[in-house]
PDB file of C-alpha atoms and ligand atoms in Angstrom:
ATOM      1  CA  MET A1178     -32.697-193.305 -39.087  1.00 98.00           C
ATOM      2  CA  GLN A1179     -35.206-193.342 -36.212  1.00 98.00           C
ATOM      3  CA  THR A1180     -34.306-191.266 -33.125  1.00 98.00           C
ATOM      4  CA  ILE A1181     -36.055-192.682 -29.945  1.00 98.00           C
ATOM      5  CA  ARG A1182     -36.088-191.179 -26.493  1.00 97.00           C
ATOM      6  CA  ALA A1183     -38.223-193.461 -24.370  1.00 96.00           C
ATOM      7  CA  LEU A1184     -38.205-197.004 -23.545  1.00 97.00           C
ATOM      8  CA  ASN A1185     -41.445-198.327 -24.950  1.00 97.00           C
ATOM      9  CA  PRO A1186     -41.034-196.925 -28.503  1.00 98.00           C
ATOM     10  CA  LEU A1187     -37.478-198.191 -28.341  1.00 98.00           C
ATOM     11  CA  ARG A1188     -38.767-201.704 -27.760  1.00 97.00           C
ATOM     12  CA  GLU A1189     -41.303-201.401 -30.510  1.00 98.00           C
ATOM     13  CA  THR A1190     -38.742-200.087 -33.029  1.00 98.00           C
ATOM     14  CA  THR A1191     -36.188-202.782 -32.251  1.00 98.00           C
ATOM     15  CA  ALA A1192     -38.721-205.440 -32.813  1.00 97.00           C
ATOM     16  CA  ALA A1193     -40.028-203.848 -36.048  1.00 98.00           C
ATOM     17  CA  LEU A1194     -36.407-203.521 -37.387  1.00 98.00           C
ATOM     18  CA  ARG A1195     -35.822-207.231 -36.522  1.00 98.00           C
ATOM     19  CA  ARG A1196     -39.086-208.471 -38.186  1.00 97.00           C
ATOM     20  CA  ALA A1197     -38.201-206.313 -41.372  1.00 98.00           C
ATOM     21  CA  ALA A1198     -34.544-207.724 -41.472  1.00 98.00           C
ATOM     22  CA  GLY A1199     -35.711-211.263 -41.079  1.00 97.00           C
ATOM     23  CA  THR A1200     -34.830-214.093 -38.951  1.00 93.00           C
ATOM     24  CA  GLY A1201     -30.998-214.611 -38.304  1.00 92.00           C
ATOM     25  CA  ALA A1202     -30.412-210.769 -38.799  1.00 96.00           C
ATOM     26  CA  ARG A1203     -27.950-209.379 -36.168  1.00 96.00           C
ATOM     27  CA  LEU A1204     -28.371-206.160 -34.247  1.00 97.00           C
ATOM     28  CA  ALA A1205     -25.118-204.260 -33.188  1.00 97.00           C
ATOM     29  CA  LEU A1206     -25.031-201.521 -30.561  1.00 98.00           C
ATOM     30  CA  VAL A1207     -22.509-198.749 -30.391  1.00 98.00           C
ATOM     31  CA  PRO A1208     -22.749-196.938 -27.077  1.00 98.00           C
ATOM     32  CA  THR A1209     -21.415-193.485 -27.154  1.00 98.00           C
ATOM     33  CA  MET A1210     -21.580-190.185 -25.100  1.00 98.00           C
ATOM     34  CA  GLY A1211     -22.079-188.214 -28.442  1.00 98.00           C
ATOM     35  CA  ALA A1212     -19.811-185.338 -29.844  1.00 97.00           C
ATOM     36  CA  LEU A1213     -19.066-187.786 -32.435  1.00 98.00           C
ATOM     37  CA  HIS A1214     -15.636-187.926 -34.227  1.00 98.00           C
ATOM     38  CA  ASP A1215     -13.968-190.474 -36.584  1.00 98.00           C
ATOM     39  CA  GLY A1216     -13.211-192.813 -33.651  1.00 98.00           C
ATOM     40  CA  HIS A1217     -16.902-193.235 -33.012  1.00 98.00           C
ATOM     41  CA  LEU A1218     -17.729-193.502 -36.682  1.00 98.00           C
ATOM     42  CA  THR A1219     -15.027-196.212 -37.016  1.00 98.00           C
ATOM     43  CA  LEU A1220     -17.014-198.327 -34.549  1.00 98.00           C
ATOM     44  CA  VAL A1221     -20.190-197.691 -36.494  1.00 98.00           C
ATOM     45  CA  ARG A1222     -18.736-198.762 -39.798  1.00 98.00           C
ATOM     46  CA  ARG A1223     -17.349-201.900 -38.107  1.00 98.00           C
ATOM     47  CA  ALA A1224     -20.815-202.436 -36.672  1.00 98.00           C
ATOM     48  CA  ARG A1225     -22.370-202.129 -40.251  1.00 98.00           C
ATOM     49  CA  GLU A1226     -19.882-204.939 -41.449  1.00 97.00           C
ATOM     50  CA  MET A1227     -20.766-207.150 -38.718  1.00 96.00           C
ATOM     51  CA  ALA A1228     -24.591-206.783 -38.400  1.00 97.00           C
ATOM     52  CA  GLU A1229     -27.685-206.087 -40.552  1.00 98.00           C
ATOM     53  CA  ILE A1230     -29.108-203.577 -37.985  1.00 98.00           C
ATOM     54  CA  VAL A1231     -27.034-200.911 -36.396  1.00 98.00           C
ATOM     55  CA  ALA A1232     -28.238-198.938 -33.294  1.00 98.00           C
ATOM     56  CA  VAL A1233     -26.086-196.035 -31.754  1.00 98.00           C
ATOM     57  CA  SER A1234     -26.804-194.676 -28.279  1.00 98.00           C
ATOM     58  CA  ILE A1235     -25.891-191.183 -27.283  1.00 98.00           C
ATOM     59  CA  PHE A1236     -26.228-190.591 -23.549  1.00 98.00           C
ATOM     60  CA  VAL A1237     -23.953-188.388 -21.275  1.00 98.00           C
ATOM     61  CA  ASN A1238     -24.163-190.517 -18.318  1.00 98.00           C
ATOM     62  CA  PRO A1239     -23.977-188.524 -15.114  1.00 98.00           C
ATOM     63  CA  LYS A1240     -23.057-191.736 -13.032  1.00 98.00           C
ATOM     64  CA  GLN A1241     -19.789-191.942 -14.508  1.00 97.00           C
ATOM     65  CA  PHE A1242     -18.545-188.425 -13.943  1.00 97.00           C
ATOM     66  CA  GLY A1243     -17.063-187.502 -10.469  1.00 95.00           C
ATOM     67  CA  PRO A1244     -18.163-184.336  -8.628  1.00 94.00           C
ATOM     68  CA  ASN A1245     -15.451-182.131  -9.909  1.00 91.00           C
ATOM     69  CA  GLU A1246     -15.416-183.442 -13.499  1.00 95.00           C
ATOM     70  CA  ASP A1247     -16.753-182.069 -16.670  1.00 94.00           C
ATOM     71  CA  LEU A1248     -20.275-183.231 -16.798  1.00 97.00           C
ATOM     72  CA  ASP A1249     -21.715-179.892 -17.446  1.00 96.00           C
ATOM     73  CA  ALA A1250     -19.060-178.856 -19.830  1.00 94.00           C
ATOM     74  CA  TYR A1251     -19.153-182.125 -21.891  1.00 96.00           C
ATOM     75  CA  PRO A1252     -19.876-181.361 -25.580  1.00 96.00           C
ATOM     76  CA  ARG A1253     -23.422-181.950 -26.458  1.00 97.00           C
ATOM     77  CA  GLN A1254     -24.442-181.727 -30.255  1.00 97.00           C
ATOM     78  CA  LEU A1255     -27.097-184.005 -30.949  1.00 98.00           C
ATOM     79  CA  GLU A1256     -28.315-182.498 -34.198  1.00 98.00           C
ATOM     80  CA  ARG A1257     -24.846-182.601 -35.933  1.00 98.00           C
ATOM     81  CA  ASP A1258     -24.335-186.123 -34.422  1.00 98.00           C
ATOM     82  CA  SER A1259     -27.696-187.294 -35.984  1.00 98.00           C
ATOM     83  CA  GLU A1260     -26.529-186.062 -39.511  1.00 98.00           C
ATOM     84  CA  LEU A1261     -23.272-187.934 -39.080  1.00 98.00           C
ATOM     85  CA  LEU A1262     -25.119-191.164 -38.230  1.00 98.00           C
ATOM     86  CA  VAL A1263     -27.655-190.742 -40.992  1.00 98.00           C
ATOM     87  CA  ALA A1264     -24.730-190.461 -43.461  1.00 98.00           C
ATOM     88  CA  GLU A1265     -23.355-193.725 -41.987  1.00 98.00           C
ATOM     89  CA  GLY A1266     -26.706-195.591 -42.683  1.00 98.00           C
ATOM     90  CA  VAL A1267     -27.322-196.114 -38.846  1.00 98.00           C
ATOM     91  CA  ASP A1268     -30.990-197.486 -38.364  1.00 98.00           C
ATOM     92  CA  LEU A1269     -31.687-196.395 -34.892  1.00 98.00           C
ATOM     93  CA  LEU A1270     -30.392-193.603 -32.600  1.00 98.00           C
ATOM     94  CA  TRP A1271     -31.288-194.278 -28.909  1.00 98.00           C
ATOM     95  CA  ALA A1272     -30.957-190.896 -26.983  1.00 98.00           C
ATOM     96  CA  PRO A1273     -32.767-191.461 -23.913  1.00 98.00           C
ATOM     97  CA  ASP A1274     -33.540-188.441 -21.752  1.00 94.00           C
ATOM     98  CA  ILE A1275     -32.211-188.612 -18.221  1.00 96.00           C
ATOM     99  CA  THR A1276     -35.508-189.839 -16.675  1.00 95.00           C
ATOM    100  CA  ALA A1277     -35.776-192.686 -19.230  1.00 95.00           C
ATOM    101  CA  MET A1278     -32.537-193.907 -18.000  1.00 98.00           C
ATOM    102  CA  TYR A1279     -32.597-193.101 -14.331  1.00 98.00           C
ATOM    103  CA  PRO A1280     -36.239-192.888 -13.197  1.00 96.00           C
ATOM    104  CA  GLU A1281     -37.099-191.466  -9.997  1.00 97.00           C
ATOM    105  CA  GLY A1282     -35.806-193.637  -7.002  1.00 98.00           C
ATOM    106  CA  PHE A1283     -33.136-195.432  -9.204  1.00 98.00           C
ATOM    107  CA  ALA A1284     -31.239-197.399  -6.712  1.00 98.00           C
ATOM    108  CA  THR A1285     -29.055-200.087  -8.331  1.00 98.00           C
ATOM    109  CA  ASN A1286     -25.452-200.072  -8.777  1.00 98.00           C
ATOM    110  CA  ILE A1287     -22.988-202.663 -10.769  1.00 98.00           C
ATOM    111  CA  SER A1288     -19.720-202.744  -9.505  1.00 98.00           C
ATOM    112  CA  VAL A1289     -16.920-204.933 -11.192  1.00 97.00           C
ATOM    113  CA  GLU A1290     -14.050-205.686  -8.960  1.00 96.00           C
ATOM    114  CA  GLY A1291     -10.488-206.284  -9.935  1.00 94.00           C
ATOM    115  CA  VAL A1292     -10.376-204.846 -13.450  1.00 96.00           C
ATOM    116  CA  SER A1293     -11.802-201.543 -12.132  1.00 96.00           C
ATOM    117  CA  ALA A1294      -9.287-201.068  -9.544  1.00 94.00           C
ATOM    118  CA  GLY A1295      -6.173-199.124 -10.615  1.00 95.00           C
ATOM    119  CA  LEU A1296      -5.599-196.815 -13.669  1.00 96.00           C
ATOM    120  CA  CYS A1297      -8.703-194.626 -14.238  1.00 95.00           C
ATOM    121  CA  GLY A1298     -10.603-196.591 -11.590  1.00 93.00           C
ATOM    122  CA  ALA A1299      -8.156-195.298  -8.887  1.00 91.00           C
ATOM    123  CA  ASP A1300      -8.123-191.611 -10.228  1.00 92.00           C
ATOM    124  CA  ARG A1301     -11.994-191.497 -10.698  1.00 94.00           C
ATOM    125  CA  PRO A1302     -13.613-193.263  -7.895  1.00 94.00           C
ATOM    126  CA  GLY A1303     -17.034-194.527  -8.977  1.00 96.00           C
ATOM    127  CA  HIS A1304     -16.479-194.007 -12.629  1.00 97.00           C
ATOM    128  CA  PHE A1305     -16.446-197.704 -13.730  1.00 98.00           C
ATOM    129  CA  ASP A1306     -19.588-198.502 -11.690  1.00 98.00           C
ATOM    130  CA  GLY A1307     -21.246-195.691 -13.561  1.00 98.00           C
ATOM    131  CA  VAL A1308     -20.032-197.262 -16.891  1.00 98.00           C
ATOM    132  CA  ALA A1309     -20.949-200.856 -15.970  1.00 98.00           C
ATOM    133  CA  THR A1310     -24.375-199.773 -14.729  1.00 98.00           C
ATOM    134  CA  VAL A1311     -25.326-197.747 -17.794  1.00 98.00           C
ATOM    135  CA  VAL A1312     -23.834-200.301 -20.298  1.00 98.00           C
ATOM    136  CA  CYS A1313     -25.797-203.070 -18.497  1.00 97.00           C
ATOM    137  CA  LYS A1314     -29.028-201.048 -18.838  1.00 98.00           C
ATOM    138  CA  LEU A1315     -28.218-200.197 -22.461  1.00 98.00           C
ATOM    139  CA  PHE A1316     -27.723-203.873 -23.243  1.00 97.00           C
ATOM    140  CA  ASN A1317     -31.162-204.565 -21.509  1.00 96.00           C
ATOM    141  CA  GLN A1318     -32.847-201.815 -23.376  1.00 97.00           C
ATOM    142  CA  VAL A1319     -31.525-202.496 -26.872  1.00 97.00           C
ATOM    143  CA  ALA A1320     -31.116-206.221 -26.599  1.00 96.00           C
ATOM    144  CA  PRO A1321     -28.146-206.177 -29.336  1.00 96.00           C
ATOM    145  CA  ASP A1322     -26.680-209.412 -30.434  1.00 96.00           C
ATOM    146  CA  ILE A1323     -23.170-207.587 -30.468  1.00 96.00           C
ATOM    147  CA  ALA A1324     -21.891-204.455 -29.017  1.00 97.00           C
ATOM    148  CA  LEU A1325     -18.680-202.459 -30.091  1.00 98.00           C
ATOM    149  CA  PHE A1326     -16.323-200.446 -27.928  1.00 98.00           C
ATOM    150  CA  GLY A1327     -13.104-198.716 -28.615  1.00 98.00           C
ATOM    151  CA  GLU A1328      -9.766-199.989 -27.354  1.00 98.00           C
ATOM    152  CA  LYS A1329      -9.176-196.268 -26.651  1.00 98.00           C
ATOM    153  CA  ASP A1330     -10.765-196.965 -23.281  1.00 98.00           C
ATOM    154  CA  TRP A1331      -9.122-200.256 -22.784  1.00 98.00           C
ATOM    155  CA  GLN A1332      -9.869-200.576 -19.066  1.00 98.00           C
ATOM    156  CA  GLN A1333     -13.548-199.890 -19.775  1.00 98.00           C
ATOM    157  CA  LEU A1334     -13.633-202.664 -22.361  1.00 97.00           C
ATOM    158  CA  ALA A1335     -12.087-205.027 -19.937  1.00 96.00           C
ATOM    159  CA  VAL A1336     -14.749-203.942 -17.330  1.00 96.00           C
ATOM    160  CA  ILE A1337     -17.596-204.526 -19.710  1.00 96.00           C
ATOM    161  CA  ARG A1338     -16.198-207.967 -20.870  1.00 95.00           C
ATOM    162  CA  ARG A1339     -15.999-209.012 -17.216  1.00 95.00           C
ATOM    163  CA  MET A1340     -19.549-207.750 -16.535  1.00 96.00           C
ATOM    164  CA  ALA A1341     -21.050-209.563 -19.530  1.00 95.00           C
ATOM    165  CA  ARG A1342     -19.267-212.791 -18.609  1.00 93.00           C
ATOM    166  CA  ASP A1343     -20.138-212.512 -14.937  1.00 93.00           C
ATOM    167  CA  LEU A1344     -23.719-211.644 -15.459  1.00 94.00           C
ATOM    168  CA  ASP A1345     -24.333-213.993 -18.548  1.00 92.00           C
ATOM    169  CA  LEU A1346     -25.416-210.860 -20.511  1.00 92.00           C
ATOM    170  CA  TYR A1347     -24.204-212.555 -23.719  1.00 80.00           C
ATOM    171  CA  ALA A1348     -23.864-216.127 -22.527  1.00 67.00           C
ATOM    172  CA  PRO A1349     -24.639-217.722 -26.111  1.00 63.00           C
ATOM    173  CA  LEU A1350     -22.138-215.361 -28.106  1.00 70.00           C
ATOM    174  CA  PRO A1351     -18.665-215.527 -26.491  1.00 68.00           C
ATOM    175  CA  ASN A1352     -17.231-212.881 -28.919  1.00 88.00           C
ATOM    176  CA  ALA A1353     -20.275-210.447 -28.572  1.00 95.00           C
ATOM    177  CA  ILE A1354     -18.360-207.681 -27.086  1.00 96.00           C
ATOM    178  CA  VAL A1355     -16.170-206.182 -29.961  1.00 96.00           C
ATOM    179  CA  GLY A1356     -13.055-204.109 -29.335  1.00 97.00           C
ATOM    180  CA  VAL A1357     -12.117-201.715 -32.019  1.00 98.00           C
ATOM    181  CA  PRO A1358      -8.481-200.356 -32.252  1.00 98.00           C
ATOM    182  CA  ILE A1359      -7.678-196.815 -31.507  1.00 98.00           C
ATOM    183  CA  VAL A1360      -8.319-194.179 -34.194  1.00 98.00           C
ATOM    184  CA  ARG A1361      -5.684-191.510 -34.202  1.00 98.00           C
ATOM    185  CA  GLU A1362      -5.101-188.012 -35.639  1.00 98.00           C
ATOM    186  CA  ALA A1363      -2.418-187.487 -38.096  1.00 98.00           C
ATOM    187  CA  ASP A1364       0.118-186.631 -35.427  1.00 98.00           C
ATOM    188  CA  GLY A1365      -0.732-189.754 -33.307  1.00 98.00           C
ATOM    189  CA  LEU A1366      -3.155-188.291 -30.584  1.00 98.00           C
ATOM    190  CA  ALA A1367      -5.973-190.587 -30.025  1.00 98.00           C
ATOM    191  CA  MET A1368      -9.290-189.100 -31.314  1.00 98.00           C
ATOM    192  CA  SER A1369     -11.511-187.978 -28.122  1.00 97.00           C
ATOM    193  CA  SER A1370     -14.453-185.744 -27.715  1.00 94.00           C
ATOM    194  CA  ARG A1371     -12.358-184.068 -24.973  1.00 94.00           C
ATOM    195  CA  ASN A1372      -9.667-182.969 -27.491  1.00 97.00           C
ATOM    196  CA  ALA A1373     -12.150-180.220 -28.382  1.00 95.00           C
ATOM    197  CA  TYR A1374     -11.361-178.740 -24.768  1.00 96.00           C
ATOM    198  CA  LEU A1375      -7.621-178.102 -25.996  1.00 98.00           C
ATOM    199  CA  SER A1376      -6.348-174.659 -27.140  1.00 98.00           C
ATOM    200  CA  ALA A1377      -4.291-174.634 -30.336  1.00 98.00           C
ATOM    201  CA  ASP A1378      -0.988-174.695 -28.186  1.00 98.00           C
ATOM    202  CA  GLN A1379      -2.272-177.567 -25.907  1.00 98.00           C
ATOM    203  CA  ARG A1380      -3.351-179.555 -28.923  1.00 98.00           C
ATOM    204  CA  LYS A1381       0.024-179.258 -30.364  1.00 98.00           C
ATOM    205  CA  ALA A1382       1.737-180.319 -27.166  1.00 98.00           C
ATOM    206  CA  ALA A1383      -0.773-183.099 -26.757  1.00 98.00           C
ATOM    207  CA  ALA A1384       0.843-185.172 -29.559  1.00 98.00           C
ATOM    208  CA  ALA A1385       3.810-185.687 -27.108  1.00 98.00           C
ATOM    209  CA  LEU A1386       1.692-188.274 -25.312  1.00 98.00           C
ATOM    210  CA  PRO A1387       1.604-190.968 -28.073  1.00 98.00           C
ATOM    211  CA  ARG A1388       5.011-189.953 -29.240  1.00 98.00           C
ATOM    212  CA  THR A1389       6.661-190.496 -25.678  1.00 98.00           C
ATOM    213  CA  MET A1390       4.817-193.727 -25.318  1.00 98.00           C
ATOM    214  CA  ARG A1391       6.044-195.106 -28.591  1.00 98.00           C
ATOM    215  CA  SER A1392       9.604-194.388 -27.647  1.00 98.00           C
ATOM    216  CA  ALA A1393       9.036-195.761 -24.074  1.00 98.00           C
ATOM    217  CA  ILE A1394       8.030-198.999 -25.776  1.00 98.00           C
ATOM    218  CA  GLU A1395      10.994-199.022 -28.081  1.00 98.00           C
ATOM    219  CA  ARG A1396      13.272-198.732 -25.048  1.00 98.00           C
ATOM    220  CA  LEU A1397      11.363-201.580 -23.041  1.00 98.00           C
ATOM    221  CA  THR A1398      11.546-203.687 -26.245  1.00 96.00           C
ATOM    222  CA  ILE A1399      15.580-203.496 -26.047  1.00 96.00           C
ATOM    223  CA  GLY A1400      15.612-204.219 -22.587  1.00 96.00           C
ATOM    224  CA  HIS A1401      15.667-200.987 -20.534  1.00 98.00           C
ATOM    225  CA  PRO A1402      14.235-201.307 -16.902  1.00 98.00           C
ATOM    226  CA  ALA A1403      10.520-200.543 -16.816  1.00 98.00           C
ATOM    227  CA  LYS A1404      10.933-198.107 -13.962  1.00 98.00           C
ATOM    228  CA  ASP A1405      13.429-195.905 -15.691  1.00 98.00           C
ATOM    229  CA  VAL A1406      11.557-196.038 -18.845  1.00 98.00           C
ATOM    230  CA  LEU A1407       8.343-195.049 -17.145  1.00 98.00           C
ATOM    231  CA  GLY A1408      10.340-192.204 -15.256  1.00 98.00           C
ATOM    232  CA  THR A1409      11.680-190.866 -18.428  1.00 98.00           C
ATOM    233  CA  LEU A1410       8.239-190.957 -20.163  1.00 98.00           C
ATOM    234  CA  SER A1411       6.441-188.983 -17.272  1.00 98.00           C
ATOM    235  CA  ALA A1412       9.427-186.390 -17.440  1.00 98.00           C
ATOM    236  CA  ASP A1413       9.083-185.959 -21.244  1.00 98.00           C
ATOM    237  CA  VAL A1414       5.248-185.463 -20.981  1.00 98.00           C
ATOM    238  CA  LEU A1415       5.772-182.876 -18.490  1.00 98.00           C
ATOM    239  CA  ALA A1416       8.481-181.219 -20.442  1.00 98.00           C
ATOM    240  CA  ALA A1417       6.217-181.126 -23.394  1.00 98.00           C
ATOM    241  CA  GLY A1418       3.754-178.943 -21.653  1.00 97.00           C
ATOM    242  CA  PHE A1419       1.559-181.220 -19.676  1.00 98.00           C
ATOM    243  CA  ASP A1420       0.576-180.283 -16.146  1.00 98.00           C
ATOM    244  CA  ASN A1421       0.523-183.620 -14.404  1.00 98.00           C
ATOM    245  CA  VAL A1422       0.876-187.341 -15.190  1.00 98.00           C
ATOM    246  CA  ASP A1423      -1.893-189.268 -13.394  1.00 97.00           C
ATOM    247  CA  TYR A1424      -0.368-192.548 -14.237  1.00 98.00           C
ATOM    248  CA  ALA A1425       2.101-194.179 -16.461  1.00 98.00           C
ATOM    249  CA  GLU A1426       2.095-197.937 -15.921  1.00 98.00           C
ATOM    250  CA  LEU A1427       2.607-201.290 -17.474  1.00 98.00           C
ATOM    251  CA  ARG A1428      -0.478-203.669 -17.006  1.00 97.00           C
ATOM    252  CA  ASP A1429      -1.579-207.077 -18.090  1.00 96.00           C
ATOM    253  CA  ALA A1430      -3.914-206.448 -21.088  1.00 96.00           C
ATOM    254  CA  ALA A1431      -6.638-208.779 -19.838  1.00 92.00           C
ATOM    255  CA  SER A1432      -6.492-208.844 -15.989  1.00 92.00           C
ATOM    256  CA  ILE A1433      -5.169-205.069 -15.780  1.00 95.00           C
ATOM    257  CA  GLU A1434      -2.834-206.306 -12.954  1.00 96.00           C
ATOM    258  CA  LEU A1435       0.287-204.080 -12.548  1.00 97.00           C
ATOM    259  CA  LEU A1436       3.403-205.396 -14.220  1.00 98.00           C
ATOM    260  CA  ALA A1437       6.923-204.586 -12.798  1.00 98.00           C
ATOM    261  CA  GLU A1438       8.436-205.554 -16.093  1.00 97.00           C
ATOM    262  CA  PRO A1439       6.683-206.181 -19.574  1.00 96.00           C
ATOM    263  CA  ASN A1440       5.433-209.787 -20.445  1.00 95.00           C
ATOM    264  CA  ASP A1441       3.841-210.884 -23.734  1.00 95.00           C
ATOM    265  CA  ASN A1442       0.587-209.563 -22.920  1.00 96.00           C
ATOM    266  CA  ALA A1443       1.633-206.309 -21.497  1.00 98.00           C
ATOM    267  CA  ARG A1444       0.194-202.770 -22.278  1.00 98.00           C
ATOM    268  CA  LEU A1445       1.357-199.358 -21.539  1.00 98.00           C
ATOM    269  CA  PHE A1446      -1.251-197.116 -20.127  1.00 98.00           C
ATOM    270  CA  VAL A1447      -0.888-193.351 -19.596  1.00 98.00           C
ATOM    271  CA  ALA A1448      -3.265-190.586 -18.363  1.00 98.00           C
ATOM    272  CA  ALA A1449      -1.920-186.875 -18.292  1.00 98.00           C
ATOM    273  CA  ARG A1450      -3.476-183.633 -17.724  1.00 98.00           C
ATOM    274  CA  ILE A1451      -2.903-180.388 -19.904  1.00 98.00           C
ATOM    275  CA  GLY A1452      -4.730-177.415 -18.768  1.00 95.00           C
ATOM    276  CA  GLY A1453      -7.958-178.670 -17.383  1.00 92.00           C
ATOM    277  CA  THR A1454      -8.131-181.519 -19.761  1.00 96.00           C
ATOM    278  CA  ARG A1455      -7.330-185.177 -18.945  1.00 96.00           C
ATOM    279  CA  LEU A1456      -6.130-187.363 -21.898  1.00 98.00           C
ATOM    280  CA  ILE A1457      -5.815-191.069 -21.724  1.00 98.00           C
ATOM    281  CA  ASP A1458      -3.949-193.510 -24.273  1.00 98.00           C
ATOM    282  CA  ASN A1459      -2.735-197.127 -24.308  1.00 98.00           C
ATOM    283  CA  MET A1460      -0.503-199.242 -26.548  1.00 98.00           C
ATOM    284  CA  ALA A1461       0.419-202.816 -26.725  1.00 98.00           C
ATOM    285  CA  VAL A1462       4.222-203.394 -25.726  1.00 97.00           C
ATOM    286  CA  GLY A1463       4.957-206.538 -27.442  1.00 79.00           C
TER     287      GLY A1463
HETATM  288  P1  LIG B1673     -17.278-191.935 -25.681  1.00 51.32           P
HETATM  289  O1  LIG B1673     -18.375-191.278 -26.457  1.00 51.32           O
HETATM  290  O2  LIG B1673     -16.148-191.133 -25.393  1.00 51.32           O
HETATM  291  O3  LIG B1673     -17.971-192.694 -24.410  1.00 51.32           O
HETATM  292  O4  LIG B1673     -16.805-193.221 -26.635  1.00 51.32           O
HETATM  293  C1  LIG B1673     -17.788-194.175 -27.145  1.00 51.32           C
HETATM  294  C2  LIG B1673     -17.178-195.241 -27.693  1.00 51.32           C
HETATM  295  O5  LIG B1673     -16.211-194.926 -28.638  1.00 51.32           O
HETATM  296  C3  LIG B1673     -16.308-196.009 -26.586  1.00 51.32           C
HETATM  297  O6  LIG B1673     -16.306-197.353 -26.816  1.00 51.32           O
HETATM  298  C4  LIG B1673     -14.907-195.462 -26.850  1.00 51.32           C
HETATM  299  O7  LIG B1673     -13.844-196.280 -26.615  1.00 51.32           O
HETATM  300  C5  LIG B1673     -14.883-195.165 -28.431  1.00 51.32           C
HETATM  301  N1  LIG B1673     -13.884-194.313 -28.829  1.00 51.32           N
HETATM  302  C6  LIG B1673     -13.730-193.205 -28.471  1.00 51.32           C
HETATM  303  N2  LIG B1673     -12.720-192.581 -29.069  1.00 51.32           N
HETATM  304  C7  LIG B1673     -12.124-193.480 -30.007  1.00 51.32           C
HETATM  305  C8  LIG B1673     -11.013-193.698 -30.699  1.00 51.32           C
HETATM  306  N3  LIG B1673     -10.103-192.582 -30.723  1.00 51.32           N
HETATM  307  N4  LIG B1673     -10.708-194.783 -31.279  1.00 51.32           N
HETATM  308  C9  LIG B1673     -11.630-195.801 -31.139  1.00 51.32           C
HETATM  309  N5  LIG B1673     -12.610-195.880 -30.415  1.00 51.32           N
HETATM  310  C10 LIG B1673     -12.922-194.649 -29.740  1.00 51.32           C
END
């Protein structure tokens, strides 16, 4: 695996990898912020199935963190991550330093309306602008044929799909943005780099999040009114030891529009805080 930190060597390396792989070879990109876990590695394995060349990026993107968020505390472990990626047979690790990504005087912002509103977009102003801007840059830098993202960050996936379509980033390949189902721990908690912040007690309590979501979906399926179900879900999450429920909402899976009652395309989205840690999850309702 080649680890690259600056733009010119990146372009030379992707060109050389493509030459070596021959015409028709596909290059897949898996963008991450590092502190890799099995969720990330599942994306990498899927990328390997779909493409001859696999590139992973690791960049903790300051533009997607708010002023009071965990940018400084965010786990950074590049050496361990590199070893994991070598074991997965990754060809290229793109780990730009901050000046390679945001040179002095950087002044451009990409803002995707509609799908960015609500949910994490409402709780974290500017977050999805930061995501869209960095992902657009990653696409231009690495020039992959396909890119893989986790459904764990469903709204992020919707934002990226809309941006790619609107800006013709992948015009020839309509399914170039690949969503990968959420990878969960044995007790159902969605894997996340932020789970490392949890104490043993908090980690135990955190399993209440997917558990209460599953029982909410069962109640919705048998016809209980969404308002009651979501109220009970929030109360149960708080009773399990969470400190706040930022949102518990039904939304259309594609447009991310709020739904008063579930339809065929409905998804349940929840964000809740335990200690200083904010956890998110989402599940299909149908
Ligand atoms: P992050 O490093 O948290 O920015 O995540 C990088 C990519 O991995 C994103 O596309 C995430 O949605 C995806 N991802 C993170 N956790 C999981 C998970 N538990 N299951 C599936 N994908 C995940």
